[in-house]
């Protein structure tokens, strides 16, 4: 299996997580996503785009492109872990529910688009724990997924950086 195919398959993992959240947790379990859940889904979409772009460009590119892709994986993973960590903090300390509202209002002020407002100003409460699996909540599982995707992306880019194949772009 070529590395490009592996990148594209790995890009399907975040989409599967989003589909699980949408079709099982929302439609079957009838859970309402909070603004942090929506932000985490956006980060998962960034991971998908990053895996697919890495699959397109890293194999044909240089070591610089593989290093740039690794840096982007670190940035997106850190952003995802930051958001998931804040969500976990709000769930473990439900007294501080104002943090969810302040963050979403700050984001909607910066990105003054109606679709962003519709996505982030949902009715879910960030501090409630609606669902657990093996004792871990949804943001805890999402943080594990962010960490896993970051490590896999870095390992793939490290492998590709050392095995760059120079081919013409035709």
Short mmCIF file of N, CA and C in Angstrom, two decimals:
data_model
loop_
_atom_site.label_atom_id
_atom_site.label_comp_id
_atom_site.label_asym_id
_atom_site.label_seq_id
_atom_site.Cartn_x
_atom_site.Cartn_y
_atom_site.Cartn_z
N UNK A 1 0.86 -1.17 0.00
CA UNK A 1 0.00 0.00 0.00
C UNK A 1 0.90 1.24 0.00
N UNK A 2 0.60 2.17 -0.86
CA UNK A 2 1.43 3.36 -0.98
C UNK A 2 1.18 4.31 0.20
N UNK A 3 2.17 5.14 0.51
CA UNK A 3 1.98 6.12 1.60
C UNK A 3 0.83 7.07 1.32
N UNK A 4 0.62 7.41 0.05
CA UNK A 4 -0.49 8.30 -0.30
C UNK A 4 -1.82 7.67 0.09
N UNK A 5 -1.98 6.39 -0.16
CA UNK A 5 -3.21 5.70 0.21
C UNK A 5 -3.38 5.67 1.72
N UNK A 6 -2.28 5.47 2.44
CA UNK A 6 -2.35 5.46 3.90
C UNK A 6 -2.78 6.83 4.42
N UNK A 7 -2.24 7.91 3.84
CA UNK A 7 -2.67 9.26 4.24
C UNK A 7 -4.17 9.44 4.02
N UNK A 8 -4.67 9.00 2.87
CA UNK A 8 -6.09 9.20 2.59
C UNK A 8 -6.97 8.35 3.50
N UNK A 9 -6.52 7.15 3.83
CA UNK A 9 -7.28 6.32 4.77
C UNK A 9 -7.27 6.94 6.16
N UNK A 10 -6.11 7.45 6.58
CA UNK A 10 -6.02 8.10 7.89
C UNK A 10 -6.90 9.35 7.95
N UNK A 11 -7.08 10.01 6.81
CA UNK A 11 -7.96 11.18 6.77
C UNK A 11 -9.42 10.83 6.98
N UNK A 12 -9.76 9.55 6.82
CA UNK A 12 -11.14 9.12 7.05
C UNK A 12 -11.44 8.90 8.53
N UNK A 13 -10.42 8.71 9.36
CA UNK A 13 -10.65 8.50 10.80
C UNK A 13 -11.36 9.67 11.47
N UNK A 14 -10.90 10.92 11.26
CA UNK A 14 -11.65 12.03 11.88
C UNK A 14 -13.07 12.16 11.34
N UNK A 15 -13.25 11.86 10.05
CA UNK A 15 -14.61 11.92 9.50
C UNK A 15 -15.50 10.86 10.12
N UNK A 16 -14.94 9.69 10.41
CA UNK A 16 -15.72 8.64 11.08
C UNK A 16 -16.11 9.08 12.49
N UNK A 17 -15.21 9.79 13.18
CA UNK A 17 -15.53 10.28 14.52
C UNK A 17 -16.65 11.32 14.46
N UNK A 18 -16.61 12.19 13.46
CA UNK A 18 -17.67 13.19 13.30
C UNK A 18 -18.99 12.51 12.97
N UNK A 19 -18.95 11.51 12.09
CA UNK A 19 -20.18 10.79 11.73
C UNK A 19 -20.76 10.07 12.94
N UNK A 20 -19.91 9.49 13.77
CA UNK A 20 -20.37 8.83 14.99
C UNK A 20 -21.05 9.83 15.92
N UNK A 21 -20.43 10.99 16.07
CA UNK A 21 -21.02 12.00 16.95
C UNK A 21 -22.36 12.49 16.41
N UNK A 22 -22.42 12.70 15.12
CA UNK A 22 -23.65 13.22 14.53
C UNK A 22 -24.76 12.18 14.50
N UNK A 23 -24.47 11.02 13.95
CA UNK A 23 -25.54 10.06 13.70
C UNK A 23 -25.88 9.19 14.91
N UNK A 24 -24.93 8.91 15.77
CA UNK A 24 -25.26 8.10 16.95
C UNK A 24 -25.57 8.97 18.16
N UNK A 25 -24.64 9.84 18.52
CA UNK A 25 -24.82 10.61 19.75
C UNK A 25 -25.95 11.63 19.62
N UNK A 26 -26.05 12.28 18.47
CA UNK A 26 -27.10 13.29 18.32
C UNK A 26 -28.44 12.69 17.92
N UNK A 27 -28.43 11.81 16.92
CA UNK A 27 -29.70 11.33 16.38
C UNK A 27 -30.30 10.16 17.15
N UNK A 28 -29.46 9.28 17.69
CA UNK A 28 -30.00 8.13 18.41
C UNK A 28 -30.06 8.39 19.91
N UNK A 29 -28.96 8.89 20.49
CA UNK A 29 -28.93 9.18 21.92
C UNK A 29 -29.61 10.52 22.26
N UNK A 30 -29.90 11.31 21.26
CA UNK A 30 -30.57 12.61 21.40
C UNK A 30 -29.80 13.59 22.29
N UNK A 31 -28.48 13.58 22.16
CA UNK A 31 -27.64 14.52 22.89
C UNK A 31 -27.46 15.78 22.05
N UNK A 32 -27.47 16.91 22.71
CA UNK A 32 -27.29 18.18 22.02
C UNK A 32 -25.84 18.63 22.18
N UNK A 33 -25.15 18.90 21.06
CA UNK A 33 -23.73 19.30 21.17
C UNK A 33 -23.60 20.72 21.72
N UNK A 34 -22.57 20.90 22.52
CA UNK A 34 -22.28 22.23 23.05
C UNK A 34 -21.31 22.94 22.10
N UNK A 35 -21.04 24.21 22.32
CA UNK A 35 -20.11 24.94 21.43
C UNK A 35 -18.71 24.32 21.37
N UNK A 36 -18.21 23.81 22.49
CA UNK A 36 -16.89 23.18 22.45
C UNK A 36 -16.91 21.89 21.63
N UNK A 37 -18.00 21.17 21.66
CA UNK A 37 -18.12 19.97 20.82
C UNK A 37 -18.05 20.36 19.34
N UNK A 38 -18.69 21.46 18.99
CA UNK A 38 -18.66 21.91 17.60
C UNK A 38 -17.26 22.36 17.20
N UNK A 39 -16.54 23.02 18.12
CA UNK A 39 -15.16 23.42 17.83
C UNK A 39 -14.27 22.19 17.64
N UNK A 40 -14.49 21.17 18.45
CA UNK A 40 -13.70 19.95 18.31
C UNK A 40 -13.98 19.25 16.99
N UNK A 41 -15.21 19.31 16.53
CA UNK A 41 -15.51 18.75 15.21
C UNK A 41 -14.80 19.52 14.11
N UNK A 42 -14.70 20.84 14.28
CA UNK A 42 -13.95 21.64 13.31
C UNK A 42 -12.48 21.26 13.28
N UNK A 43 -11.90 20.98 14.44
CA UNK A 43 -10.51 20.55 14.50
C UNK A 43 -10.36 19.19 13.82
N UNK A 44 -11.33 18.31 13.99
CA UNK A 44 -11.28 17.02 13.31
C UNK A 44 -11.31 17.20 11.78
N UNK A 45 -12.09 18.16 11.32
CA UNK A 45 -12.10 18.45 9.88
C UNK A 45 -10.74 18.98 9.42
N UNK A 46 -10.08 19.77 10.27
CA UNK A 46 -8.73 20.23 9.94
C UNK A 46 -7.75 19.06 9.83
N UNK A 47 -7.89 18.08 10.72
CA UNK A 47 -7.04 16.89 10.64
C UNK A 47 -7.28 16.14 9.33
N UNK A 48 -8.54 16.01 8.92
CA UNK A 48 -8.83 15.34 7.66
C UNK A 48 -8.16 16.08 6.50
N UNK A 49 -8.34 17.39 6.45
CA UNK A 49 -7.72 18.18 5.38
C UNK A 49 -6.20 18.06 5.42
N UNK A 50 -5.63 18.04 6.59
CA UNK A 50 -4.18 17.95 6.73
C UNK A 50 -3.66 16.59 6.26
N UNK A 51 -4.34 15.52 6.61
CA UNK A 51 -3.93 14.20 6.13
C UNK A 51 -4.02 14.12 4.61
N UNK A 52 -5.11 14.63 4.05
CA UNK A 52 -5.28 14.53 2.60
C UNK A 52 -4.29 15.42 1.86
N UNK A 53 -4.04 16.62 2.36
CA UNK A 53 -3.04 17.48 1.71
C UNK A 53 -1.64 16.89 1.85
N UNK A 54 -1.36 16.28 2.98
CA UNK A 54 -0.06 15.62 3.14
C UNK A 54 0.07 14.47 2.17
N UNK A 55 -1.01 13.74 1.96
CA UNK A 55 -0.97 12.65 0.99
C UNK A 55 -0.71 13.13 -0.42
N UNK A 56 -1.19 14.32 -0.73
CA UNK A 56 -0.97 14.86 -2.08
C UNK A 56 0.43 15.41 -2.27
N UNK A 57 0.94 16.12 -1.26
CA UNK A 57 2.16 16.89 -1.47
C UNK A 57 3.43 16.31 -0.85
N UNK A 58 3.32 15.58 0.23
CA UNK A 58 4.53 15.13 0.92
C UNK A 58 5.30 14.11 0.09
N UNK A 59 4.59 13.20 -0.55
CA UNK A 59 5.28 12.16 -1.30
C UNK A 59 6.05 12.73 -2.49
N UNK A 60 5.50 13.73 -3.13
CA UNK A 60 6.17 14.31 -4.29
C UNK A 60 7.09 15.46 -3.94
N UNK A 61 6.98 15.94 -2.75
CA UNK A 61 7.68 17.16 -2.38
C UNK A 61 9.06 16.91 -1.82
N UNK A 62 9.48 17.85 -1.07
CA UNK A 62 10.81 17.82 -0.49
C UNK A 62 10.71 17.53 1.00
N UNK A 63 11.84 17.50 1.63
CA UNK A 63 11.86 17.34 3.08
C UNK A 63 11.27 18.56 3.76
N UNK A 64 11.37 19.71 3.12
CA UNK A 64 10.79 20.93 3.66
C UNK A 64 9.27 20.79 3.78
N UNK A 65 8.63 20.24 2.77
CA UNK A 65 7.17 20.08 2.79
C UNK A 65 6.78 19.08 3.87
N UNK A 66 7.55 18.01 4.02
CA UNK A 66 7.26 17.04 5.07
C UNK A 66 7.43 17.69 6.45
N UNK A 67 8.44 18.52 6.60
CA UNK A 67 8.65 19.21 7.89
C UNK A 67 7.54 20.22 8.14
N UNK A 68 7.11 20.93 7.11
CA UNK A 68 6.00 21.88 7.25
C UNK A 68 4.71 21.15 7.62
N UNK A 69 4.49 20.01 7.01
CA UNK A 69 3.31 19.21 7.35
C UNK A 69 3.37 18.74 8.80
N UNK A 70 4.55 18.36 9.26
CA UNK A 70 4.71 17.95 10.66
C UNK A 70 4.40 19.11 11.61
N UNK A 71 4.87 20.29 11.25
CA UNK A 71 4.60 21.47 12.07
C UNK A 71 3.10 21.75 12.12
N UNK A 72 2.41 21.61 10.99
CA UNK A 72 0.97 21.82 10.97
C UNK A 72 0.24 20.78 11.81
N UNK A 73 0.72 19.53 11.79
CA UNK A 73 0.11 18.51 12.64
C UNK A 73 0.27 18.88 14.11
N UNK A 74 1.43 19.39 14.48
CA UNK A 74 1.66 19.79 15.87
C UNK A 74 0.74 20.94 16.26
N UNK A 75 0.59 21.92 15.37
CA UNK A 75 -0.26 23.09 15.67
C UNK A 75 -1.72 22.69 15.80
N UNK A 76 -2.22 21.90 14.83
CA UNK A 76 -3.62 21.49 14.88
C UNK A 76 -3.87 20.58 16.07
N UNK A 77 -2.93 19.67 16.36
CA UNK A 77 -3.08 18.80 17.52
C UNK A 77 -3.07 19.57 18.83
N UNK A 78 -2.19 20.56 18.95
CA UNK A 78 -2.14 21.38 20.16
C UNK A 78 -3.42 22.19 20.32
N UNK A 79 -3.93 22.73 19.23
CA UNK A 79 -5.19 23.47 19.30
C UNK A 79 -6.33 22.56 19.72
N UNK A 80 -6.38 21.37 19.16
CA UNK A 80 -7.41 20.41 19.54
C UNK A 80 -7.31 20.01 21.00
N UNK A 81 -6.08 19.76 21.46
CA UNK A 81 -5.90 19.39 22.86
C UNK A 81 -6.24 20.55 23.79
N UNK A 82 -5.97 21.77 23.36
CA UNK A 82 -6.32 22.94 24.17
C UNK A 82 -7.83 23.05 24.32
N UNK A 83 -8.55 22.91 23.23
CA UNK A 83 -10.01 23.02 23.28
C UNK A 83 -10.60 21.86 24.08
N UNK A 84 -10.12 20.64 23.82
CA UNK A 84 -10.63 19.48 24.57
C UNK A 84 -10.27 19.61 26.05
N UNK A 85 -9.07 20.10 26.35
CA UNK A 85 -8.68 20.29 27.74
C UNK A 85 -9.56 21.29 28.47
N UNK A 86 -9.89 22.39 27.79
CA UNK A 86 -10.79 23.38 28.40
C UNK A 86 -12.17 22.78 28.62
N UNK A 87 -12.62 21.96 27.68
CA UNK A 87 -13.92 21.31 27.81
C UNK A 87 -13.91 20.32 28.98
N UNK A 88 -12.83 19.57 29.12
CA UNK A 88 -12.70 18.65 30.25
C UNK A 88 -12.68 19.42 31.57
N UNK A 89 -11.96 20.54 31.57
CA UNK A 89 -11.91 21.37 32.79
C UNK A 89 -13.31 21.86 33.17
N UNK A 90 -14.09 22.28 32.18
CA UNK A 90 -15.44 22.76 32.47
C UNK A 90 -16.33 21.63 32.98
N UNK A 91 -16.11 20.40 32.48
CA UNK A 91 -16.91 19.29 32.96
C UNK A 91 -16.52 18.87 34.38
N UNK A 92 -15.24 18.96 34.69
CA UNK A 92 -14.79 18.57 36.02
C UNK A 92 -15.04 19.66 37.06
N UNK A 93 -15.21 20.91 36.62
CA UNK A 93 -15.51 22.05 37.50
C UNK A 93 -16.76 22.75 36.98
N UNK A 94 -17.93 22.18 37.22
CA UNK A 94 -19.15 22.74 36.63
C UNK A 94 -19.55 24.11 37.16
N UNK A 95 -18.88 24.60 38.19
CA UNK A 95 -19.20 25.93 38.73
C UNK A 95 -18.81 27.00 37.72
N UNK A 96 -17.74 26.77 36.96
CA UNK A 96 -17.22 27.76 36.02
C UNK A 96 -17.88 27.60 34.65
N UNK A 97 -19.20 27.73 34.57
CA UNK A 97 -19.89 27.56 33.30
C UNK A 97 -19.81 28.81 32.43
N UNK A 98 -19.35 29.92 32.98
CA UNK A 98 -19.24 31.15 32.21
C UNK A 98 -18.13 31.05 31.16
N UNK A 99 -17.15 30.17 31.38
CA UNK A 99 -16.04 30.01 30.45
C UNK A 99 -16.49 29.58 29.06
N UNK A 100 -17.49 28.74 28.98
CA UNK A 100 -18.01 28.28 27.69
C UNK A 100 -18.65 29.45 26.94
N UNK A 101 -19.43 30.23 27.63
CA UNK A 101 -20.11 31.36 27.00
C UNK A 101 -19.13 32.43 26.56
N UNK A 102 -18.15 32.74 27.39
CA UNK A 102 -17.17 33.77 27.03
C UNK A 102 -16.36 33.37 25.81
N UNK A 103 -15.95 32.12 25.74
CA UNK A 103 -15.15 31.67 24.61
C UNK A 103 -15.95 31.73 23.32
N UNK A 104 -17.17 31.25 23.34
CA UNK A 104 -17.96 31.25 22.11
C UNK A 104 -18.33 32.66 21.67
N UNK A 105 -18.60 33.55 22.61
CA UNK A 105 -18.90 34.92 22.23
C UNK A 105 -17.67 35.61 21.63
N UNK A 106 -16.48 35.31 22.16
CA UNK A 106 -15.25 35.88 21.61
C UNK A 106 -15.00 35.38 20.19
N UNK A 107 -15.27 34.10 19.96
CA UNK A 107 -15.07 33.55 18.61
C UNK A 107 -16.07 34.14 17.63
N UNK A 108 -17.32 34.28 18.05
CA UNK A 108 -18.32 34.84 17.13
C UNK A 108 -18.10 36.32 16.86
N UNK A 109 -17.39 37.01 17.75
CA UNK A 109 -17.05 38.41 17.47
C UNK A 109 -15.94 38.50 16.44
N UNK A 110 -14.98 37.59 16.51
CA UNK A 110 -13.88 37.60 15.54
C UNK A 110 -14.37 37.13 14.18
N UNK A 111 -15.07 36.00 14.15
CA UNK A 111 -15.61 35.47 12.91
C UNK A 111 -17.08 35.84 12.85
N UNK A 112 -17.38 36.99 12.28
CA UNK A 112 -18.73 37.53 12.28
C UNK A 112 -19.51 37.00 11.07
N UNK A 113 -19.61 35.68 10.98
CA UNK A 113 -20.37 35.05 9.91
C UNK A 113 -21.56 34.32 10.53
N UNK A 114 -22.66 34.29 9.82
CA UNK A 114 -23.87 33.68 10.36
C UNK A 114 -23.69 32.18 10.59
N UNK A 115 -22.98 31.49 9.70
CA UNK A 115 -22.81 30.05 9.87
C UNK A 115 -21.99 29.74 11.13
N UNK A 116 -20.99 30.58 11.42
CA UNK A 116 -20.19 30.38 12.64
C UNK A 116 -21.06 30.61 13.86
N UNK A 117 -21.89 31.64 13.82
CA UNK A 117 -22.78 31.91 14.95
C UNK A 117 -23.79 30.77 15.13
N UNK A 118 -24.31 30.24 14.02
CA UNK A 118 -25.28 29.15 14.12
C UNK A 118 -24.64 27.89 14.71
N UNK A 119 -23.39 27.62 14.34
CA UNK A 119 -22.72 26.43 14.85
C UNK A 119 -22.33 26.56 16.31
N UNK A 120 -21.83 27.73 16.70
CA UNK A 120 -21.29 27.87 18.04
C UNK A 120 -22.32 28.27 19.09
N UNK A 121 -23.37 28.89 18.69
CA UNK A 121 -24.37 29.31 19.67
C UNK A 121 -25.48 28.27 19.79
N UNK A 122 -25.08 27.00 19.90
CA UNK A 122 -26.04 25.92 20.09
C UNK A 122 -26.47 25.90 21.55
N UNK A 123 -27.47 25.10 21.83
CA UNK A 123 -28.05 25.11 23.17
C UNK A 123 -27.42 24.19 24.18
N UNK A 124 -26.42 23.40 23.80
CA UNK A 124 -25.82 22.46 24.73
C UNK A 124 -25.03 23.15 25.83
N UNK A 125 -24.96 22.50 26.98
CA UNK A 125 -24.20 23.03 28.11
C UNK A 125 -22.85 22.33 28.16
N UNK A 126 -21.79 23.11 28.20
CA UNK A 126 -20.43 22.55 28.17
C UNK A 126 -20.07 21.80 29.44
N UNK A 127 -20.71 22.10 30.54
CA UNK A 127 -20.29 21.52 31.82
C UNK A 127 -21.02 20.22 32.16
N UNK A 128 -22.05 19.86 31.43
CA UNK A 128 -22.77 18.64 31.76
C UNK A 128 -22.09 17.43 31.10
N UNK A 129 -22.13 16.32 31.81
CA UNK A 129 -21.62 15.06 31.29
C UNK A 129 -22.83 14.21 30.92
N UNK A 130 -23.07 14.09 29.62
CA UNK A 130 -24.23 13.36 29.14
C UNK A 130 -23.94 11.90 28.81
N UNK A 131 -22.69 11.60 28.46
CA UNK A 131 -22.36 10.28 27.94
C UNK A 131 -20.95 9.92 28.37
N UNK A 132 -20.77 8.68 28.79
CA UNK A 132 -19.44 8.18 29.12
C UNK A 132 -19.27 6.79 28.52
N UNK A 133 -18.03 6.45 28.25
CA UNK A 133 -17.68 5.11 27.80
C UNK A 133 -16.36 4.76 28.48
N UNK A 134 -16.35 3.66 29.20
CA UNK A 134 -15.20 3.22 29.99
C UNK A 134 -14.76 4.30 30.99
N UNK A 135 -15.72 5.06 31.48
CA UNK A 135 -15.44 6.08 32.48
C UNK A 135 -14.91 7.40 31.92
N UNK A 136 -14.78 7.50 30.60
CA UNK A 136 -14.27 8.73 29.98
C UNK A 136 -15.40 9.44 29.24
N UNK A 137 -15.42 10.75 29.32
CA UNK A 137 -16.45 11.54 28.65
C UNK A 137 -16.07 11.79 27.20
N UNK A 138 -16.98 12.41 26.48
CA UNK A 138 -16.75 12.69 25.06
C UNK A 138 -15.50 13.55 24.83
N UNK A 139 -15.30 14.67 25.55
CA UNK A 139 -14.08 15.44 25.30
C UNK A 139 -12.80 14.69 25.69
N UNK A 140 -12.88 13.78 26.64
CA UNK A 140 -11.71 12.98 26.99
C UNK A 140 -11.34 12.04 25.84
N UNK A 141 -12.35 11.41 25.25
CA UNK A 141 -12.10 10.55 24.10
C UNK A 141 -11.61 11.37 22.91
N UNK A 142 -12.14 12.57 22.76
CA UNK A 142 -11.70 13.42 21.66
C UNK A 142 -10.25 13.86 21.86
N UNK A 143 -9.86 14.14 23.09
CA UNK A 143 -8.47 14.50 23.37
C UNK A 143 -7.54 13.34 23.04
N UNK A 144 -7.96 12.13 23.37
CA UNK A 144 -7.16 10.95 23.03
C UNK A 144 -7.04 10.82 21.51
N UNK A 145 -8.15 11.07 20.82
CA UNK A 145 -8.13 11.00 19.36
C UNK A 145 -7.22 12.08 18.77
N UNK A 146 -7.26 13.29 19.32
CA UNK A 146 -6.36 14.35 18.85
C UNK A 146 -4.90 13.95 19.02
N UNK A 147 -4.58 13.41 20.18
CA UNK A 147 -3.21 12.99 20.45
C UNK A 147 -2.79 11.87 19.51
N UNK A 148 -3.67 10.92 19.30
CA UNK A 148 -3.38 9.79 18.41
C UNK A 148 -3.18 10.26 16.97
N UNK A 149 -4.05 11.14 16.48
CA UNK A 149 -3.93 11.64 15.11
C UNK A 149 -2.65 12.45 14.93
N UNK A 150 -2.29 13.22 15.94
CA UNK A 150 -1.05 14.00 15.86
C UNK A 150 0.17 13.09 15.79
N UNK A 151 0.22 12.09 16.65
CA UNK A 151 1.36 11.18 16.66
C UNK A 151 1.44 10.40 15.35
N UNK A 152 0.31 9.91 14.85
CA UNK A 152 0.32 9.18 13.58
C UNK A 152 0.76 10.08 12.44
N UNK A 153 0.26 11.31 12.41
CA UNK A 153 0.68 12.25 11.36
C UNK A 153 2.17 12.54 11.41
N UNK A 154 2.70 12.72 12.62
CA UNK A 154 4.13 12.98 12.76
C UNK A 154 4.96 11.77 12.34
N UNK A 155 4.51 10.58 12.70
CA UNK A 155 5.25 9.37 12.31
C UNK A 155 5.22 9.17 10.79
N UNK A 156 4.07 9.43 10.18
CA UNK A 156 3.99 9.30 8.72
C UNK A 156 4.89 10.32 8.04
N UNK A 157 4.90 11.55 8.54
CA UNK A 157 5.74 12.58 7.93
C UNK A 157 7.22 12.29 8.16
N UNK A 158 7.54 11.73 9.32
CA UNK A 158 8.94 11.36 9.58
C UNK A 158 9.38 10.27 8.61
N UNK A 159 8.50 9.30 8.41
CA UNK A 159 8.81 8.24 7.45
C UNK A 159 8.99 8.82 6.05
N UNK A 160 8.09 9.71 5.66
CA UNK A 160 8.16 10.28 4.32
C UNK A 160 9.35 11.23 4.17
N UNK A 161 9.72 11.94 5.22
CA UNK A 161 10.86 12.86 5.15
C UNK A 161 12.15 12.09 4.85
N UNK A 162 12.25 10.88 5.38
CA UNK A 162 13.46 10.09 5.15
C UNK A 162 13.39 9.27 3.87
N UNK A 163 12.20 9.15 3.29
CA UNK A 163 12.05 8.35 2.08
C UNK A 163 11.38 9.15 0.96
N UNK A 164 11.81 10.39 0.79
CA UNK A 164 11.23 11.24 -0.25
C UNK A 164 11.66 10.71 -1.61
N UNK A 165 10.69 10.53 -2.48
CA UNK A 165 10.94 10.07 -3.83
C UNK A 165 10.85 11.27 -4.77
N UNK A 166 11.91 11.57 -5.49
CA UNK A 166 11.90 12.69 -6.42
C UNK A 166 11.27 12.23 -7.72
N UNK A 167 10.15 12.80 -8.05
CA UNK A 167 9.45 12.49 -9.30
C UNK A 167 9.06 13.80 -9.97
N UNK A 168 8.99 13.80 -11.28
CA UNK A 168 8.51 15.02 -11.96
C UNK A 168 7.02 15.23 -11.68
N UNK A 169 6.59 16.48 -11.81
CA UNK A 169 5.21 16.84 -11.47
C UNK A 169 4.21 16.65 -12.61
N UNK A 170 4.61 16.12 -13.71
CA UNK A 170 3.70 16.02 -14.86
C UNK A 170 2.56 15.19 -14.49
#
